C-alpha cells in the first residue's frame, strides 16, 4: 500500500493566503467584497476569480516580483519534500489558488518539478513593464461551483484503490477533499471543520510537525484506511458511473 499525500498551498505550504493577497494587492479593497459575496454563496468560485481579475487589470511586473519576494513558506517545507522523496511518499500540491505564483514560490525554495493542480494564470507581457492576466480552470467541476479547482475530483482520479490517501490543509477549500482522505492533517478553519464533522485528524503547525507524525505513522506495521473515507471514495465512483 502506497501513501499518497495531497497538500494545500495557500496558508498551508505558505504562511499567508498568497492568492487573497495577490488580488488585494493588484485589485484593491473591492476584492474583499467580491470574496465576501463568494463566502455568502452568492457567486461561484469561478465568478469570484473573474471579477477579482477584472479589478486587478494590468499587472506591473516589478510589483509582482516584489510581491512574490515578500511571501514566506511555512517552516519545514523543504525538509518535508525531502522526507517524502526519500521515503517514497507521493506528494501532490492541490490548490484552489493560481499556478503561476505556486510554481514561482516553490522554485524559489528549491522545490522544482513538484506536481501541481491549480487554476491557471497566464500573463501576456506587453513589453512596457506590465502584463495582461488571463485565467482558466482546467480542474473545474461542472456540478458544483464551490471551488474553481475541484480538489475532490483530482484526489479521486489520481489515487488508486490500493492507495492510502493523506491530506494536509487549513481552510475552506479543503473541507470537501478531507471527507475522502484516510489521514488528515488540519489546522485553523479546517481543524474546526474536522471537529464539527467528526473527521479524525492530526493537528500541525509547521511541516516539521507533519514529518514527525509521518515518521510515527510509517513505523506502524500496516497503514489503515479510514472507513468513512473509503466508502465515500467508492460511492463517488458508483454515482458517476
Ligand atoms: Mg489554503
GROMACS .gro file of C-alpha atoms and ligand atoms in nm:
model
  242
    1UNK     CA    1   0.000   0.000   0.000
    2UNK     CA    2   0.140   0.336  -0.101
    3UNK     CA    3   0.080   0.663   0.081
    4UNK     CA    4  -0.030   0.949  -0.142
    5UNK     CA    5  -0.026   1.294   0.010
    6UNK     CA    6  -0.223   1.592  -0.119
    7UNK     CA    7  -0.116   1.931   0.015
    8UNK     CA    8  -0.299   2.262   0.001
    9UNK     CA    9  -0.084   2.562  -0.092
   10UNK     CA   10  -0.220   2.896   0.040
   11UNK     CA   11  -0.191   2.914   0.417
   12UNK     CA   12  -0.061   2.556   0.431
   13UNK     CA   13   0.269   2.547   0.239
   14UNK     CA   14   0.283   2.927   0.276
   15UNK     CA   15   0.235   3.128   0.594
   16UNK     CA   16  -0.031   3.353   0.443
   17UNK     CA   17  -0.300   3.316   0.177
   18UNK     CA   18  -0.096   3.433  -0.123
   19UNK     CA   19  -0.396   3.424  -0.358
   20UNK     CA   20  -0.605   3.658  -0.144
   21UNK     CA   21  -0.311   3.892  -0.102
   22UNK     CA   22  -0.239   3.881  -0.475
   23UNK     CA   23  -0.585   4.011  -0.561
   24UNK     CA   24  -0.588   4.261  -0.276
   25UNK     CA   25  -0.251   4.395  -0.393
   26UNK     CA   26  -0.344   4.426  -0.761
   27UNK     CA   27  -0.721   4.466  -0.742
   28UNK     CA   28  -0.761   4.672  -0.424
   29UNK     CA   29  -1.023   4.662  -0.147
   30UNK     CA   30  -1.308   4.579  -0.386
   31UNK     CA   31  -1.169   4.224  -0.391
   32UNK     CA   32  -1.264   4.185  -0.023
   33UNK     CA   33  -1.629   4.250  -0.104
   34UNK     CA   34  -1.613   4.012  -0.402
   35UNK     CA   35  -1.473   3.739  -0.176
   36UNK     CA   36  -1.743   3.820   0.080
   37UNK     CA   37  -2.009   3.758  -0.187
   38UNK     CA   38  -1.842   3.425  -0.263
   39UNK     CA   39  -1.839   3.320   0.104
   40UNK     CA   40  -2.207   3.412   0.130
   41UNK     CA   41  -2.275   3.173  -0.159
   42UNK     CA   42  -2.400   3.449  -0.391
   43UNK     CA   43  -2.138   3.388  -0.662
   44UNK     CA   44  -1.938   3.082  -0.770
   45UNK     CA   45  -1.563   3.049  -0.720
   46UNK     CA   46  -1.503   3.098  -1.093
   47UNK     CA   47  -1.713   3.416  -1.097
   48UNK     CA   48  -1.525   3.537  -0.791
   49UNK     CA   49  -1.190   3.487  -0.967
   50UNK     CA   50  -1.313   3.652  -1.288
   51UNK     CA   51  -1.434   3.961  -1.103
   52UNK     CA   52  -1.115   3.986  -0.899
   53UNK     CA   53  -0.909   3.957  -1.217
   54UNK     CA   54  -1.108   4.238  -1.381
   55UNK     CA   55  -1.044   4.450  -1.072
   56UNK     CA   56  -0.671   4.375  -1.097
   57UNK     CA   57  -0.638   4.493  -1.458
   58UNK     CA   58  -0.285   4.503  -1.593
   59UNK     CA   59  -0.015   4.364  -1.364
   60UNK     CA   60   0.304   4.572  -1.319
   61UNK     CA   61   0.573   4.302  -1.339
   62UNK     CA   62   0.813   4.471  -1.099
   63UNK     CA   63   0.538   4.496  -0.836
   64UNK     CA   64   0.460   4.127  -0.893
   65UNK     CA   65   0.825   4.032  -0.834
   66UNK     CA   66   0.832   4.241  -0.516
   67UNK     CA   67   0.503   4.089  -0.402
   68UNK     CA   68   0.634   3.734  -0.452
   69UNK     CA   69   0.964   3.816  -0.279
   70UNK     CA   70   0.766   3.904   0.037
   71UNK     CA   71   0.584   3.568   0.055
   72UNK     CA   72   0.715   3.315   0.306
   73UNK     CA   73   0.686   2.940   0.312
   74UNK     CA   74   0.575   2.763   0.629
   75UNK     CA   75   0.877   2.641   0.829
   76UNK     CA   76   0.987   2.287   0.743
   77UNK     CA   77   0.853   2.276   0.386
   78UNK     CA   78   1.181   2.186   0.205
   79UNK     CA   79   1.255   1.918   0.467
   80UNK     CA   80   0.905   1.778   0.420
   81UNK     CA   81   0.955   1.738   0.044
   82UNK     CA   82   1.299   1.579   0.106
   83UNK     CA   83   1.148   1.338   0.356
   84UNK     CA   84   0.869   1.236   0.118
   85UNK     CA   85   1.115   1.185  -0.167
   86UNK     CA   86   1.344   0.968   0.045
   87UNK     CA   87   1.061   0.753   0.178
   88UNK     CA   88   0.873   0.714  -0.150
   89UNK     CA   89   0.567   0.916  -0.045
   90UNK     CA   90   0.397   1.062  -0.350
   91UNK     CA   91   0.317   1.434  -0.300
   92UNK     CA   92   0.073   1.645  -0.500
   93UNK     CA   93   0.015   2.016  -0.442
   94UNK     CA   94  -0.358   2.074  -0.472
   95UNK     CA   95  -0.476   2.433  -0.471
   96UNK     CA   96  -0.775   2.649  -0.546
   97UNK     CA   97  -0.524   2.930  -0.599
   98UNK     CA   98  -0.319   3.021  -0.905
   99UNK     CA   99  -0.045   2.807  -1.056
  100UNK     CA  100   0.178   3.100  -1.154
  101UNK     CA  101   0.268   3.207  -0.802
  102UNK     CA  102   0.268   2.847  -0.675
  103UNK     CA  103   0.538   2.743  -0.925
  104UNK     CA  104   0.737   3.062  -0.869
  105UNK     CA  105   0.737   3.024  -0.490
  106UNK     CA  106   0.812   2.651  -0.494
  107UNK     CA  107   1.102   2.702  -0.735
  108UNK     CA  108   1.240   2.989  -0.529
  109UNK     CA  109   1.259   2.744  -0.242
  110UNK     CA  110   1.440   2.479  -0.444
  111UNK     CA  111   1.128   2.269  -0.499
  112UNK     CA  112   1.149   2.221  -0.872
  113UNK     CA  113   0.922   1.981  -1.054
  114UNK     CA  114   0.657   1.944  -0.783
  115UNK     CA  115   0.328   1.815  -0.921
  116UNK     CA  116   0.070   2.094  -0.900
  117UNK     CA  117  -0.302   2.103  -0.970
  118UNK     CA  118  -0.442   2.457  -0.953
  119UNK     CA  119  -0.621   2.724  -1.151
  120UNK     CA  120  -0.411   2.857  -1.438
  121UNK     CA  121  -0.294   3.218  -1.451
  122UNK     CA  122  -0.107   3.331  -1.760
  123UNK     CA  123   0.048   3.672  -1.817
  124UNK     CA  124   0.085   3.830  -2.161
  125UNK     CA  125   0.381   4.065  -2.139
  126UNK     CA  126   0.302   4.394  -2.313
  127UNK     CA  127   0.669   4.495  -2.323
  128UNK     CA  128   0.611   4.811  -2.121
  129UNK     CA  129   0.670   4.657  -1.779
  130UNK     CA  130   0.310   4.537  -1.748
  131UNK     CA  131   0.124   4.221  -1.839
  132UNK     CA  132  -0.237   4.129  -1.908
  133UNK     CA  133  -0.352   3.839  -1.686
  134UNK     CA  134  -0.584   3.563  -1.803
  135UNK     CA  135  -0.735   3.278  -1.604
  136UNK     CA  136  -0.862   2.936  -1.689
  137UNK     CA  137  -0.986   2.649  -1.483
  138UNK     CA  138  -0.862   2.312  -1.611
  139UNK     CA  139  -0.976   2.123  -1.299
  140UNK     CA  140  -1.322   2.270  -1.253
  141UNK     CA  141  -1.631   2.067  -1.172
  142UNK     CA  142  -1.943   2.117  -1.380
  143UNK     CA  143  -2.173   2.007  -1.096
  144UNK     CA  144  -2.052   2.228  -0.814
  145UNK     CA  145  -1.941   2.592  -0.811
  146UNK     CA  146  -1.798   2.596  -0.461
  147UNK     CA  147  -1.439   2.564  -0.582
  148UNK     CA  148  -1.278   2.658  -0.914
  149UNK     CA  149  -1.028   2.373  -0.886
  150UNK     CA  150  -1.212   2.064  -0.762
  151UNK     CA  151  -0.975   1.904  -0.513
  152UNK     CA  152  -1.210   1.614  -0.458
  153UNK     CA  153  -1.209   1.518  -0.826
  154UNK     CA  154  -0.831   1.545  -0.857
  155UNK     CA  155  -0.788   1.333  -0.544
  156UNK     CA  156  -1.032   1.070  -0.671
  157UNK     CA  157  -0.890   1.046  -1.021
  158UNK     CA  158  -0.521   1.045  -0.925
  159UNK     CA  159  -0.538   0.791  -0.641
  160UNK     CA  160  -0.597   0.419  -0.673
  161UNK     CA  161  -0.798   0.173  -0.468
  162UNK     CA  162  -0.482   0.043  -0.302
  163UNK     CA  163  -0.353   0.387  -0.201
  164UNK     CA  164  -0.373   0.536   0.145
  165UNK     CA  165  -0.477   0.896   0.087
  166UNK     CA  166  -0.337   1.171   0.308
  167UNK     CA  167  -0.440   1.536   0.305
  168UNK     CA  168  -0.277   1.843   0.460
  169UNK     CA  169  -0.475   2.167   0.472
  170UNK     CA  170  -0.612   2.454   0.673
  171UNK     CA  171  -0.907   2.627   0.510
  172UNK     CA  172  -1.242   2.642   0.337
  173UNK     CA  173  -1.130   2.490   0.006
  174UNK     CA  174  -1.001   2.180   0.190
  175UNK     CA  175  -1.332   2.093   0.355
  176UNK     CA  176  -1.469   1.881   0.074
  177UNK     CA  177  -1.147   1.691  -0.001
  178UNK     CA  178  -1.080   1.578   0.358
  179UNK     CA  179  -1.404   1.377   0.351
  180UNK     CA  180  -1.222   1.145   0.110
  181UNK     CA  181  -0.887   1.124   0.292
  182UNK     CA  182  -0.769   0.846   0.523
  183UNK     CA  183  -0.512   1.055   0.708
  184UNK     CA  184  -0.587   1.424   0.764
  185UNK     CA  185  -0.355   1.698   0.889
  186UNK     CA  186  -0.556   2.005   0.982
  187UNK     CA  187  -0.516   2.345   1.144
  188UNK     CA  188  -0.721   2.664   1.178
  189UNK     CA  189  -1.057   2.660   0.994
  190UNK     CA  190  -1.007   2.304   0.872
  191UNK     CA  191  -0.934   2.182   1.224
  192UNK     CA  192  -1.265   2.330   1.346
  193UNK     CA  193  -1.444   2.173   1.049
  194UNK     CA  194  -1.296   1.829   1.123
  195UNK     CA  195  -1.405   1.858   1.486
  196UNK     CA  196  -1.759   1.952   1.386
  197UNK     CA  197  -1.782   1.674   1.129
  198UNK     CA  198  -1.613   1.409   1.346
  199UNK     CA  199  -1.330   1.361   1.099
  200UNK     CA  200  -1.022   1.235   1.281
  201UNK     CA  201  -0.715   1.447   1.215
  202UNK     CA  202  -0.366   1.532   1.333
  203UNK     CA  203  -0.307   1.895   1.416
  204UNK     CA  204   0.014   2.059   1.299
  205UNK     CA  205   0.169   2.399   1.295
  206UNK     CA  206   0.484   2.354   1.085
  207UNK     CA  207   0.593   2.089   0.836
  208UNK     CA  208   0.843   1.964   1.093
  209UNK     CA  209   0.534   1.855   1.290
  210UNK     CA  210   0.398   1.681   0.980
  211UNK     CA  211   0.724   1.491   0.922
  212UNK     CA  212   0.743   1.381   1.288
  213UNK     CA  213   0.390   1.248   1.269
  214UNK     CA  214   0.451   1.075   0.934
  215UNK     CA  215   0.756   0.900   1.083
  216UNK     CA  216   0.532   0.761   1.357
  217UNK     CA  217   0.258   0.661   1.114
  218UNK     CA  218   0.503   0.485   0.882
  219UNK     CA  219   0.663   0.299   1.171
  220UNK     CA  220   0.338   0.107   1.216
  221UNK     CA  221   0.325  -0.236   1.060
  222UNK     CA  222   0.025  -0.153   0.848
  223UNK     CA  223  -0.134   0.171   0.730
  224UNK     CA  224  -0.506   0.177   0.782
  225UNK     CA  225  -0.776   0.334   0.569
  226UNK     CA  226  -1.041   0.549   0.731
  227UNK     CA  227  -1.365   0.361   0.681
  228UNK     CA  228  -1.584   0.666   0.605
  229UNK     CA  229  -1.333   0.800   0.352
  230UNK     CA  230  -1.301   0.465   0.179
  231UNK     CA  231  -1.680   0.438   0.147
  232UNK     CA  232  -1.708   0.795   0.015
  233UNK     CA  233  -1.439   0.731  -0.248
  234UNK     CA  234  -1.621   0.419  -0.361
  235UNK     CA  235  -1.962   0.591  -0.363
  236UNK     CA  236  -1.830   0.878  -0.574
  237UNK     CA  237  -1.736   0.639  -0.850
  238UNK     CA  238  -2.062   0.448  -0.824
  239UNK     CA  239  -2.263   0.772  -0.851
  240UNK     CA  240  -2.066   0.887  -1.153
  241UNK     CA  241  -2.056   0.552  -1.331
  242LIG    MG1  242  -0.543   2.714   0.189
   0.00000   0.00000   0.00000
